[in-house]
Short mmCIF file of C-alpha atoms (C1' of nucleotides) in Angstrom, two decimals:
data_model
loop_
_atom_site.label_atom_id
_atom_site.label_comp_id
_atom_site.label_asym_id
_atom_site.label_seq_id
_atom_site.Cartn_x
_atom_site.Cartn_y
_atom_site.Cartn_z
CA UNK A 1 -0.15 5.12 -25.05
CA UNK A 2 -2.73 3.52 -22.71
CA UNK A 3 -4.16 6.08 -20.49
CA UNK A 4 -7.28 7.76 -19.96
CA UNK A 5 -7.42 11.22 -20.91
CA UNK A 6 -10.17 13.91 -19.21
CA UNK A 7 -10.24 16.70 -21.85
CA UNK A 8 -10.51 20.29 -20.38
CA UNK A 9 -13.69 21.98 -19.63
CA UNK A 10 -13.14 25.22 -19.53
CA UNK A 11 -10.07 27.45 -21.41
CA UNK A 12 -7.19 27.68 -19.12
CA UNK A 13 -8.24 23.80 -17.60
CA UNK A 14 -5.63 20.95 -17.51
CA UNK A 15 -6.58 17.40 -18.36
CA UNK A 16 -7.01 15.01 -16.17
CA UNK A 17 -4.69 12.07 -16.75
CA UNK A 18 -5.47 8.97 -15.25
CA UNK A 19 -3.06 6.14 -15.30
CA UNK A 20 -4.88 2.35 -14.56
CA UNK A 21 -5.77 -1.05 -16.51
CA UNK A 22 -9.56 -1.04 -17.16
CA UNK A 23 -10.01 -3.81 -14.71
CA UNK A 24 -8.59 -1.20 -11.95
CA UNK A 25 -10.91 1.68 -14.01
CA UNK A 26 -14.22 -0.14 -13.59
CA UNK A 27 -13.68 -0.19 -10.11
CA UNK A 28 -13.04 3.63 -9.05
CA UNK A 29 -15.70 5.26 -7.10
CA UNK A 30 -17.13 8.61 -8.73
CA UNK A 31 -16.21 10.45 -5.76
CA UNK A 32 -12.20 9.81 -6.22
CA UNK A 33 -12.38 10.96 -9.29
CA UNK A 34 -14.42 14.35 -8.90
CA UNK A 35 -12.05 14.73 -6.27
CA UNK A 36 -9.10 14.55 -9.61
CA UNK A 37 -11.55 16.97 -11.29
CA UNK A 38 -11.92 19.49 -8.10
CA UNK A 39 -8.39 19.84 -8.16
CA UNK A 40 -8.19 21.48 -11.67
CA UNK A 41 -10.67 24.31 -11.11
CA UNK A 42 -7.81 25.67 -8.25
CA UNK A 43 -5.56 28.99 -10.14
CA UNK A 44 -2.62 27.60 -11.96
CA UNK A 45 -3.13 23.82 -12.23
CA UNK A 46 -0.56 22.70 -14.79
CA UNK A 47 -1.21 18.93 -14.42
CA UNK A 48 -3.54 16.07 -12.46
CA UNK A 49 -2.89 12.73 -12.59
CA UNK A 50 -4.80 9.44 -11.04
CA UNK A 51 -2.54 6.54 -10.80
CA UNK A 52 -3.74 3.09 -10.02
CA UNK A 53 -4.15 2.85 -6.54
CA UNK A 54 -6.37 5.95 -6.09
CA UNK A 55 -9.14 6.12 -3.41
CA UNK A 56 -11.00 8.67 -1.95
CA UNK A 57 -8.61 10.75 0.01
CA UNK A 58 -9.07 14.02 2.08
CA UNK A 59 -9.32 16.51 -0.68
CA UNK A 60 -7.03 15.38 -3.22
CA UNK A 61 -7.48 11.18 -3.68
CA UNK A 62 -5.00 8.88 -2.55
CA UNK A 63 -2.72 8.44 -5.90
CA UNK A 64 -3.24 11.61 -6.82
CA UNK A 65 -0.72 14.28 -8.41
CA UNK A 66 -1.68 18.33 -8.58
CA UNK A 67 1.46 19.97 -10.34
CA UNK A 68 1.06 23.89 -9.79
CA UNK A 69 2.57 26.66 -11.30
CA UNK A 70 4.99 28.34 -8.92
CA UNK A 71 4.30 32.39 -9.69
CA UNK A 72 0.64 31.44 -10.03
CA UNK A 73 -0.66 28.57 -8.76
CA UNK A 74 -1.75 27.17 -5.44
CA UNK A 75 -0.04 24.84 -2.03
CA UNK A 76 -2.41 22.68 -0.53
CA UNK A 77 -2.34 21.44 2.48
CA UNK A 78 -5.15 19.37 2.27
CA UNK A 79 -3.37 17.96 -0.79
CA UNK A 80 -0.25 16.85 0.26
CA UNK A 81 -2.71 15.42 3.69
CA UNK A 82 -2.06 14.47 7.46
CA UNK A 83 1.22 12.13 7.42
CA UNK A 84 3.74 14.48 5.62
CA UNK A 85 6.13 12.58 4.34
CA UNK A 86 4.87 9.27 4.75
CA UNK A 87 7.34 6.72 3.59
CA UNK A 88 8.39 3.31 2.41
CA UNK A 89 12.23 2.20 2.59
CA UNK A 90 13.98 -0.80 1.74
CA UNK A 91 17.21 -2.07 3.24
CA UNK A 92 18.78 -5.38 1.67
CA UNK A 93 20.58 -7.51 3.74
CA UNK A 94 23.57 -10.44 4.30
CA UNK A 95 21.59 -12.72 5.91
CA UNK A 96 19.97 -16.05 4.20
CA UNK A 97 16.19 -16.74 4.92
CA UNK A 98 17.11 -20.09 4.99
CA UNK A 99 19.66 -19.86 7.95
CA UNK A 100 17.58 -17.41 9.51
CA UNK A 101 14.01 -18.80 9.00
CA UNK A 102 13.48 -20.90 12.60
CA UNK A 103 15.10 -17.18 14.07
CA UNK A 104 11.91 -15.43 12.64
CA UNK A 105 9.57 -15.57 15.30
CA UNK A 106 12.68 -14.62 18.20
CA UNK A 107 13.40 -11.68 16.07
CA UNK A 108 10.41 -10.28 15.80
CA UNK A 109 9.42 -10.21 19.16
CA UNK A 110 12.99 -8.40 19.88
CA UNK A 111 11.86 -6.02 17.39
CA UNK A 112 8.76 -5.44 19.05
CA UNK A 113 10.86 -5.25 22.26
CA UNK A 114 12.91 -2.41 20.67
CA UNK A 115 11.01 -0.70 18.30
CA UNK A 116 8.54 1.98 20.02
CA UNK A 117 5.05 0.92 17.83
CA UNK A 118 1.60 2.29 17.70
CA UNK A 119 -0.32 5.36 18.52
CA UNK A 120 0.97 7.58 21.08
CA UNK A 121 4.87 5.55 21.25
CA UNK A 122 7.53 7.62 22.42
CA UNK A 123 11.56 7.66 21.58
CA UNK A 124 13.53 5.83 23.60
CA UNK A 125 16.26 8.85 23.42
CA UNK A 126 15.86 12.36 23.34
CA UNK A 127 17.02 15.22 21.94
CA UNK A 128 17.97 19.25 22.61
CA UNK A 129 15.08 21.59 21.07
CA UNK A 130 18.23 23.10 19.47
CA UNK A 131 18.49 19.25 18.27
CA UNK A 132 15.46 18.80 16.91
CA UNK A 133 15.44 22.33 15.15
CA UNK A 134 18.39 21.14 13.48
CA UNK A 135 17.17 18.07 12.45
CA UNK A 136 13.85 19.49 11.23
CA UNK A 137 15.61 21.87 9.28
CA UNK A 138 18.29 20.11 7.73
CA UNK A 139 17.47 16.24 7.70
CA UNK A 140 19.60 13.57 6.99
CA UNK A 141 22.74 15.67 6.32
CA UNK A 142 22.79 16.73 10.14
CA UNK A 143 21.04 13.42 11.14
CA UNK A 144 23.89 11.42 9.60
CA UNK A 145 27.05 13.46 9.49
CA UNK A 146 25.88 15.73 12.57
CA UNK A 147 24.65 12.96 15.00
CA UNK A 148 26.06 9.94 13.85
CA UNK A 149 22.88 7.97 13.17
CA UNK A 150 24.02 5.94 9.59
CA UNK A 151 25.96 6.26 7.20
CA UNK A 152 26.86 8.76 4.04
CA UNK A 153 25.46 6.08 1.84
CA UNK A 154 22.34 6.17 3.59
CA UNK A 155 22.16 10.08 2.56
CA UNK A 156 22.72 9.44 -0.74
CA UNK A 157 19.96 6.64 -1.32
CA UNK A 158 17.07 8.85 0.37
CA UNK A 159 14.94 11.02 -1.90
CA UNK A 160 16.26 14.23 -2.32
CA UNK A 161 19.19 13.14 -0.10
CA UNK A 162 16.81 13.21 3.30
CA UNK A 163 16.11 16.97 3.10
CA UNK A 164 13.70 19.24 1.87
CA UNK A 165 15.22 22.88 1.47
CA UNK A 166 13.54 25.65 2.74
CA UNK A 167 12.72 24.42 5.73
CA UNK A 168 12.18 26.88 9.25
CA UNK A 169 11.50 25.62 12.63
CA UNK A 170 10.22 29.10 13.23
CA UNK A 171 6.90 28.24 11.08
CA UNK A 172 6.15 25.51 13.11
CA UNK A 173 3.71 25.82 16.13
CA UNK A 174 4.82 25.18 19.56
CA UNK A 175 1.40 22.57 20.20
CA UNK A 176 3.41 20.77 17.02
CA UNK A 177 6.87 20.84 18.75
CA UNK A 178 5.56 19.54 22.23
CA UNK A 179 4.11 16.79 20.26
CA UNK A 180 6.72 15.52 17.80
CA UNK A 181 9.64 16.13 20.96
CA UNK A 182 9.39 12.87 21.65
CA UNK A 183 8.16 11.25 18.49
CA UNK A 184 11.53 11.15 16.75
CA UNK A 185 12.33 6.76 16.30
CA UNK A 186 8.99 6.18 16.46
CA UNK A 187 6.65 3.67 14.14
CA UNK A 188 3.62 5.21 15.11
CA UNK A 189 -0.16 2.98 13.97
CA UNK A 190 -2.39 2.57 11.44
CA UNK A 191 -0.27 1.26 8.13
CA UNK A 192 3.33 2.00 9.35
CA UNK A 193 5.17 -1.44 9.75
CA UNK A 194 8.63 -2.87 9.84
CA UNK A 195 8.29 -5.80 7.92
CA UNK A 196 10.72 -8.87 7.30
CA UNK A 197 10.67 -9.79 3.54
CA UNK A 198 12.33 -12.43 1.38
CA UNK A 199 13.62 -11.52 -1.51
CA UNK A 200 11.20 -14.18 -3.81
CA UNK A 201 11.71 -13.15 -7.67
CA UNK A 202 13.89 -11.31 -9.16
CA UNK A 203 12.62 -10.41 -12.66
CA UNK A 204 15.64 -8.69 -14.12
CA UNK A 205 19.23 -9.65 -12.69
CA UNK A 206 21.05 -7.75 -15.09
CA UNK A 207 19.99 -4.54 -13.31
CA UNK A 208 23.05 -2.70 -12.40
CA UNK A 209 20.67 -1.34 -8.91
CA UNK A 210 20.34 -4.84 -7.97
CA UNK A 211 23.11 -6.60 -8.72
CA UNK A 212 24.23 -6.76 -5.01
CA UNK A 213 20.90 -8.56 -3.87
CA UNK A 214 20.78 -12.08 -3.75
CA UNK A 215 17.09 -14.08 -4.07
CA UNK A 216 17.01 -16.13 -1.03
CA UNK A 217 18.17 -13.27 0.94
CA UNK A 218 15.92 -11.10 3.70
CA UNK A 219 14.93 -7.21 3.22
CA UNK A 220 13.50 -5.15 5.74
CA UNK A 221 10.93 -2.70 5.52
CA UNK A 222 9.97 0.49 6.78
CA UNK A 223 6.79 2.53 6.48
CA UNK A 224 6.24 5.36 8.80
CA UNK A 225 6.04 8.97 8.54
CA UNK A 226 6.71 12.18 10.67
CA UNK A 227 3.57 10.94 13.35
CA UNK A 228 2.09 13.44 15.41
CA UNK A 229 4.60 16.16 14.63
CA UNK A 230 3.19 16.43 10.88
CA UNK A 231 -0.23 16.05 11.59
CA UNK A 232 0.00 18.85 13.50
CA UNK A 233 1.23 21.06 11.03
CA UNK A 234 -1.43 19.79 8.74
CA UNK A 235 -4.14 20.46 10.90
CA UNK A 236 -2.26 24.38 11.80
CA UNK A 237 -2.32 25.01 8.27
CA UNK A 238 -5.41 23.39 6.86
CA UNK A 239 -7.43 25.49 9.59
CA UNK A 240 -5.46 28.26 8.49
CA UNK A 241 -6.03 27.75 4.85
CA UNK A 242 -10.03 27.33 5.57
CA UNK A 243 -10.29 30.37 7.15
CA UNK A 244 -8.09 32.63 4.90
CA UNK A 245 -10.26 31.11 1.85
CA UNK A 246 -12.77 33.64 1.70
CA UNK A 247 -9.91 36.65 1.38
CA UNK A 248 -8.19 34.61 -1.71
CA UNK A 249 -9.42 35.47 -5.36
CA UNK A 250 -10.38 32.13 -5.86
CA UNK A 251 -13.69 29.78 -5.30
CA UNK A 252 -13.14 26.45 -3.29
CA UNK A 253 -13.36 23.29 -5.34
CA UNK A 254 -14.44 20.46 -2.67
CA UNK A 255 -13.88 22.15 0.97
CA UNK A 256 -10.62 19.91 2.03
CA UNK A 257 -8.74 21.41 -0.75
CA UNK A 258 -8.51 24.80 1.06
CA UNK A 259 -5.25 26.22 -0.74
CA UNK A 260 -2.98 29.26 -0.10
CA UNK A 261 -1.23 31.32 -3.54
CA UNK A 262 2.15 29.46 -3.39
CA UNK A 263 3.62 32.83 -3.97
CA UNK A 264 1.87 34.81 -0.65
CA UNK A 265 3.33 34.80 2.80
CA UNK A 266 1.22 31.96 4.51
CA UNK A 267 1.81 29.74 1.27
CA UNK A 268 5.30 30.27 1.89
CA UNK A 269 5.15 29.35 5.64
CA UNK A 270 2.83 26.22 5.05
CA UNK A 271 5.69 25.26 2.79
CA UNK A 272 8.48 26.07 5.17
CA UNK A 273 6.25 24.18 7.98
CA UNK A 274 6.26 20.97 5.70
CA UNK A 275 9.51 20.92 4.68
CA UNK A 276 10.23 20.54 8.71
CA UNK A 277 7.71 17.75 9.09
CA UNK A 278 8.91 16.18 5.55
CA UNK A 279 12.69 16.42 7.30
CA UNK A 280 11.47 14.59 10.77
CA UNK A 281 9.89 11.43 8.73
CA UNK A 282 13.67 11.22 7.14
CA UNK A 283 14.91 11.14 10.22
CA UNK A 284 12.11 9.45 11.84
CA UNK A 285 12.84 6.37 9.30
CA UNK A 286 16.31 6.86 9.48
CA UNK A 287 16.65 6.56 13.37
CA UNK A 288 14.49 3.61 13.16
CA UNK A 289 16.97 1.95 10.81
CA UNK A 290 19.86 2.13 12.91
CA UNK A 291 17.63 0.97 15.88
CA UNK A 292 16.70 -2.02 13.58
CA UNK A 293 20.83 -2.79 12.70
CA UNK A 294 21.26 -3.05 16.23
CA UNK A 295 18.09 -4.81 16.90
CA UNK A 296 18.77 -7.45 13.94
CA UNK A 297 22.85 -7.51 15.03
CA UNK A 298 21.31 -8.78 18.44
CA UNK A 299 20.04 -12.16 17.29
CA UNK A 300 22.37 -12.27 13.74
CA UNK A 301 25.82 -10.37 14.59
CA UNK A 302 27.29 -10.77 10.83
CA UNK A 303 24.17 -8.81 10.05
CA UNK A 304 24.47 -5.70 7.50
CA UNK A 305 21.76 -3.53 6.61
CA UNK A 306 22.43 -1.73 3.54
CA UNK A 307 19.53 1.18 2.72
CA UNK A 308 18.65 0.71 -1.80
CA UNK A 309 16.37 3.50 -1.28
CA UNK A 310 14.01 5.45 0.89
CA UNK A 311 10.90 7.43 -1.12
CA UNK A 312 8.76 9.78 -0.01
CA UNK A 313 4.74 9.35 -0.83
CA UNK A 314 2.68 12.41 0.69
CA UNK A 315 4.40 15.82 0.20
CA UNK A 316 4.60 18.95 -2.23
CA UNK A 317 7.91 19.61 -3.72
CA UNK A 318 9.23 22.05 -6.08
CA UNK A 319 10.78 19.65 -9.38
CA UNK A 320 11.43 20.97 -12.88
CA UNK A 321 9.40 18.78 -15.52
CA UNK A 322 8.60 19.25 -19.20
CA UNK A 323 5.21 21.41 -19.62
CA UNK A 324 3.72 21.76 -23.27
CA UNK A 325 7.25 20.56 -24.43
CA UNK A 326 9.28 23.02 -22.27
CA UNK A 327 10.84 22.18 -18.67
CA UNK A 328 10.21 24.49 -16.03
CA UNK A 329 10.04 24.49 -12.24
CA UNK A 330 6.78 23.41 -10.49
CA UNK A 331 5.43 22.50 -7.46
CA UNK A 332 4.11 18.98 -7.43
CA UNK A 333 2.25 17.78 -5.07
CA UNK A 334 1.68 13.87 -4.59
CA UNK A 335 -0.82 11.94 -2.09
CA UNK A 336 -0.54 8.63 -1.92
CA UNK A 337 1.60 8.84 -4.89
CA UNK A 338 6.07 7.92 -5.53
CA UNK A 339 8.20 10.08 -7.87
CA UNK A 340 10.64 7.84 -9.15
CA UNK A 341 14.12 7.59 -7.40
CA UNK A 342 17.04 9.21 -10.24
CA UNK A 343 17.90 5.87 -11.02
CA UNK A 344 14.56 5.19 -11.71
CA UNK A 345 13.53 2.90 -8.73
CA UNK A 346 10.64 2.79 -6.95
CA UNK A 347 9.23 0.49 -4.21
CA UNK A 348 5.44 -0.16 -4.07
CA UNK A 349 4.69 -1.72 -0.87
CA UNK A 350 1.97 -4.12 -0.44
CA UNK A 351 -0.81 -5.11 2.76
CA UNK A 352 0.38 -6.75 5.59
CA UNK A 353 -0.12 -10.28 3.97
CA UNK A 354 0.91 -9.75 0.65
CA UNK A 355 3.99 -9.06 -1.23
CA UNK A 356 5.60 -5.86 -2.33
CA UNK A 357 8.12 -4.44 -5.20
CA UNK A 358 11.14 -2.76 -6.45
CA UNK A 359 9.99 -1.27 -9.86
CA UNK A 360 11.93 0.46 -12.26
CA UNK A 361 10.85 3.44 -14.54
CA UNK A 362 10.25 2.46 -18.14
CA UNK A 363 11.51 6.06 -19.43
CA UNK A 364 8.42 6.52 -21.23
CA UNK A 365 5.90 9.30 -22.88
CA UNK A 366 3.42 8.14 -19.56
CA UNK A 367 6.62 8.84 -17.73
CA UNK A 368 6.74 12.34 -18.48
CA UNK A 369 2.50 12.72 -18.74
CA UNK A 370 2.56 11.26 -15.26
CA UNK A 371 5.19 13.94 -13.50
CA UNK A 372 7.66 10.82 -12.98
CA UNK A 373 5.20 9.56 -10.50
CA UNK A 374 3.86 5.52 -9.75
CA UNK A 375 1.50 4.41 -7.24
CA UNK A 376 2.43 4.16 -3.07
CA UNK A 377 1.28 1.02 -2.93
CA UNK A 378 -2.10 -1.63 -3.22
CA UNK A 379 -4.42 1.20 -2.19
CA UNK A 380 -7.54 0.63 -0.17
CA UNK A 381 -10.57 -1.01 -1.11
CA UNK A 382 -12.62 -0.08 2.07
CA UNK A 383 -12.57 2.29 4.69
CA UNK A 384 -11.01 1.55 7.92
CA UNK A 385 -14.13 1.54 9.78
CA UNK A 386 -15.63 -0.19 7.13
CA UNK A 387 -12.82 -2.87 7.03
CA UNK A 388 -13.55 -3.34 11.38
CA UNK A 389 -17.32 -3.34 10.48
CA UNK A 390 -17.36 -6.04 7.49
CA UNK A 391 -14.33 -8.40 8.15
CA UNK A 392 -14.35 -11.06 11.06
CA UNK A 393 -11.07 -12.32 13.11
CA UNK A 394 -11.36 -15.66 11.29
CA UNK A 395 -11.76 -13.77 7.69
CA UNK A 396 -8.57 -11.75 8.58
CA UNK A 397 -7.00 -14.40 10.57
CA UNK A 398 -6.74 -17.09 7.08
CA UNK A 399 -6.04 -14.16 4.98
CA UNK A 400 -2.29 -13.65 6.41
CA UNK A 401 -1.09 -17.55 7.53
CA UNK A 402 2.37 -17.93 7.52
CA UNK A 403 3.19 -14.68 8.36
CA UNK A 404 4.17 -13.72 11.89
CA UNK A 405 2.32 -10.08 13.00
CA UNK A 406 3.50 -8.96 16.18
CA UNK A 407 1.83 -5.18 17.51
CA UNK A 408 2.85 -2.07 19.56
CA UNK A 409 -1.02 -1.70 20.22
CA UNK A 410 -4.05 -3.85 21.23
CA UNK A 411 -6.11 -2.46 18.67
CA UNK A 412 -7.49 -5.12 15.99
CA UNK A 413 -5.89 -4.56 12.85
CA UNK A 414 -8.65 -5.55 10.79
CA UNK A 415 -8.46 -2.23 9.37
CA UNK A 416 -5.27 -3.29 8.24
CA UNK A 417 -6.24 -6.68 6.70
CA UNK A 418 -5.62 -7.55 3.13
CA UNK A 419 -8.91 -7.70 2.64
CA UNK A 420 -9.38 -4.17 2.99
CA UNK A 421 -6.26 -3.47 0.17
CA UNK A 422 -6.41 -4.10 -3.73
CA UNK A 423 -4.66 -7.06 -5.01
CA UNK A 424 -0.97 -5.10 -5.16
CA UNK A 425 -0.37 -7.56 -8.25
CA UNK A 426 -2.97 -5.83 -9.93
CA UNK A 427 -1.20 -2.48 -9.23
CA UNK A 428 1.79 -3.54 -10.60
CA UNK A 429 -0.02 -4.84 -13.63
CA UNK A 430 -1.73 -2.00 -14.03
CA UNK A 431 1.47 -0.07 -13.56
CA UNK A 432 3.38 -1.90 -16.74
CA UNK A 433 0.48 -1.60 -18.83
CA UNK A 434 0.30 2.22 -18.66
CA UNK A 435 4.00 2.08 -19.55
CA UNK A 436 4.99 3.87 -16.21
CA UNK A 437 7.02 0.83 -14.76
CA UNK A 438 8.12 -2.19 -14.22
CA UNK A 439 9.05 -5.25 -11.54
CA UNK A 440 12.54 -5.73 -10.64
CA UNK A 441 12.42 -7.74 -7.47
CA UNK A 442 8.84 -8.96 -5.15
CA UNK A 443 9.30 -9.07 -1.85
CA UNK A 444 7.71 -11.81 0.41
CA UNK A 445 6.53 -10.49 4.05
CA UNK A 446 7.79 -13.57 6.83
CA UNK A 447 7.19 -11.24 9.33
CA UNK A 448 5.89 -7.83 10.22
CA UNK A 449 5.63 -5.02 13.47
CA UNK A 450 2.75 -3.17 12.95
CA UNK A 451 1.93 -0.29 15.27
"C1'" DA B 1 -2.63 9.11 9.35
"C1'" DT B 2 -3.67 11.08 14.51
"C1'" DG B 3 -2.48 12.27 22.40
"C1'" DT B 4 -7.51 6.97 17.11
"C1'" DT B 5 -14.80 11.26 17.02
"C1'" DC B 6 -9.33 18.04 19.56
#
DNA sequence: ATGTTC
C-alpha cells in the first residue's frame, strides 16, 4: 500500500499516516506537517492522517484527521476550526445543458437575485427562537418533516441524515444566537458558491448511485457552512479551551490546538455547542436548496432537483472504526477532510474555474488506515492574502474564461482564483493512487455565485 | 471561514 508512514516517537504515540502521490509530497510545507505531528503529542490520539490536499490550517492542517479516544482522549476546537460543518452538496438535475446553455447567463443573475451571498447576507425569512432551537437541535428531521423545506429523500442522502445527536441550544452563547438569527439560507463569502456544472465524464456507468444521471445533463452545487453562527461557537470555545489549558494535565502541542478531555464537562458542552452549529449548516444548505428549486423552476419550470448527497468537511464526530484490528467508538475529527458517504460516495469539489468529482470508495486497507476519510477538495496553494498580493485581474481574469461568476460582494475574488488552488486533477490522482478512491463522474462549472 | 485585522 502506497502511503507514507511517520513511525512513533515516543511509547504510547500514533503514526502519522499521510495519504498523497509524491508529486503532491514534494510540495507540502514543513509547517503542515508539524502541525500532523503536534496533534499526536495531545492524551489519547488513536490516529492522524494527512490526505492530499493538506495546507497549513489553524491548528490541525487543512486535510487533516485526529481520531481520539472517547474515555481518554481530547475535543478540539481548534481542530475541527471556524466553519463547522462546512459543506459540499450535489443535486442532479432534468434539465439538458444543451437546451439550457443560451439560459446560463439569465439564470445566474436570478440566482444572484435570490440567493442572499457574501459576508454579512441575511435570510430572506425568519424564524421563532423556539424555531431555530429546534432546528439547531434536531436538523434536517425537523427542517424537512417539521417545516416543510424538502423532501424525506433529501434526509436520507445527507450525512448522518442532517443531524448530529447530542446537540443543546442551551450550550450555545446568546452573542452566537443574535448572530446566526438571521443567517439561516444564507451563502455567506470566501469559498462558499452555488455553482452550475455539466455533467462532462462519466467514468463508470454501471454504478448503481449513478445510474439516474445522464452526461449532458446540469448539477448544481452547494458549498457553504453554518456562517457566523459557527464561528461564533468556535471562537466561545477556542477562548475557552485557551484559557482552561493551564488547569488540564496535559502540555499544549502548537497553541491553536487548545483541547478540552472529551470526557469533562466543557468537552462535553463544546461538543453539544457544535453539534448545534454542525445542525444549522444542514439546514443552512438545505434551505438554500429549496430556494435554488424555486429559483431554477423560475426560468426552467420542468426543472427537478434531486439531492445524490450532501457531506460534511470540518467537524468532530463520534464513528466506530477498526483500531489495532478491533472496532470501537471514537471521536474523529476531520478539517478540511470527507468521510465517505455509506454507499461509499464522496464529492471533491474543485476552484471556481475548474472541475469537480463524485468519487467512490475503493474498500481498501488505506480505507480503513485513513478513518474512511478523502480529501475536501483541490486545497490551497497560497494564502488568501497572498493570492490578492501575487495574482493580477488579467492573471485571474484568463484563468476562468467561459465560465460565468456572478457575486453577492464587491470584494475581488482573487483570493478565490484557481491560481491560488492545486490542480484538483492532481488530487484525484493522488487520491486513486493511495487506493482511497476513485472518479465516478467530473463535473464542469458553466456558471457559479460566489459570495 | 468571519458583523473580512472583535
Amino acid at each position: 500500500m502506497k502511503y507514507y508512514k511517520f513511525e512513533p516517537e515516543k511509547p504510547g504515540q500514533c503514526e502519522v499516516r499521510l495519504f498523497a502521490s509524491e508529486t503532491i509530497y514534494r510540495e507540502i510545507e514543513q509547517d503542515s506537517l508539524q502541525q500532523l505531528f503536534n496533534a499526536r503529542e495531545l492524551p489519547g490520539v488513536l490516529g492522524v492522517v494527512g490526505l492530499p490536499d493538506i495546507h497549513l490550517g489553524y491548528g490541525l492542517p487543512i486535510g487533516g484527521v485526529m481520531v481520539c479516544d472517547v474515555d481518554k482522549g481530547v475535543i478540539s476546537p481548534g481542530a475541527v476550526g471556524f466553519d463547522i460543518n462546512c459543506g459540499v452538496r450535489l443535486l442532479s438535475s432534468n434539465l439538458e445543458v444543451e437546451h439550457i446553455k443560451e439560459k446560463t447567463e439569465e439564470l445566474s443573475q436570478v440566482m444572484k437575485q435570490d440567493i442572499p451571498a457574501g459576508v454579512g447576507s441575511e435570510s430572506r425569512q425568519s424564524f421563532s427562537r423556539k424555531e431555530f432551537s429546534k432546528i439547531v437541535e434536531q436538523g434536517l428531521p425537523y427542517t424537512v418533516s417539521e417545516l416543510n423545506y424538502g423532501t424525506e429523500e433529501d434526509i436520507q442522502n445527507c450525512e448522518e441524515n442532517g443531524h448530529i445527536p447530542g446537540a443543546d441550544f442551551s450550550k450555545v452563547s446568546a452573542k452566537a444566537y443574535d448572530r446566526g438569527k438571521t443567517q439561516l439560507g444564507t451563502l455567506g463569502g470566501g469559498n462558499h458558491f452555488v455553482e452550475i456544472q455539466k455533467i462532462d465524464q462519466i467514468y463508470d456507468s454501471e454504478n448503481e448511485h449513478i445510474k439516474d444521471i445522464n452526461p449532458g445533463n446540469a448539477a448544481f452545487m452547494i458549498h457553504t457552512g453554518s456562517r457566523g453562527f459557527g464561528h461564533q461557537i468556535a471562537q466561545d470555545y477556542i477562548d475557552r479551551a485557551k484559557n482552561k489549558i493551564q488547569s488540564y494535565a496535559f502540555d499544549l502541542p502548537g497553541k491553536n490546538l487548545a483541547s478540552f478531555p472529551f470526557s469533562s464537562k466543557e468537552g462535553q458542552n463544546y461538543f453539544r455547542a457544535m453539534a448545534c452549529a454542525a445542525n444549522f449548516a444542514f439546514a443552512n444548505r438545505q434551505l438554500l436548496t429549496e430556494q435554488l428549486r424555486r429559483t431554477v423552476q423560475r426560468i426552467f419550470p420542468e426543472a427537478r432537483l434531486n439531492l445524490v448527497y450532501d457531506l460534511t468537511h470540518n467537524i468532530a464526530k463520534k464513528e466506530t472504526h477498526v483500531i489495532s484490528g478491533s472496532p470501537r467508538e471514537v471521536l474523529v475529527h476531520r478539517k478540511g477532510a470527507t468521510r465517505l458517504a455509506k454507499n461509499g460516495l464522496a464529492l471533491i469539489p474543485g476552484s471556481m474555474g475548474t472541475g469537480s468529482f463524485l468519487v467512490t470508495s475503493l474498500n481498501s486497507e488505506a480505507t480503513v488506515l485513513s478513518f474512511e476519510s478523502v480529501a475536501h477538495g483541490a486545497g490551497r496553494t497560497m494564502g488568501r492574502r497572498e493570492a490578492k498580493r501575487t495574482i493580477t485581474d488579467q492573471q485571474h481574469r484568463d484563468s476562468i474564461r467561459g465560465i460565468k461568476v456572478v457575486s453577492g460582494s464587491n470584494s475581488s475574488l482573487l483570493d478565490e482564483s484557481p491560481l491560488a488552488y492545486k490542480n484538483v486533477d492532481t488530487v484525484i490522482e493522488s487520491l486513486q493512487k493511495t487506493e482511497l478512491a476513485r472518479p465516478l463522474l467530473r463535473l464542469k462549472p458553466l456558471a457559479v455565485l460566489k459570495g
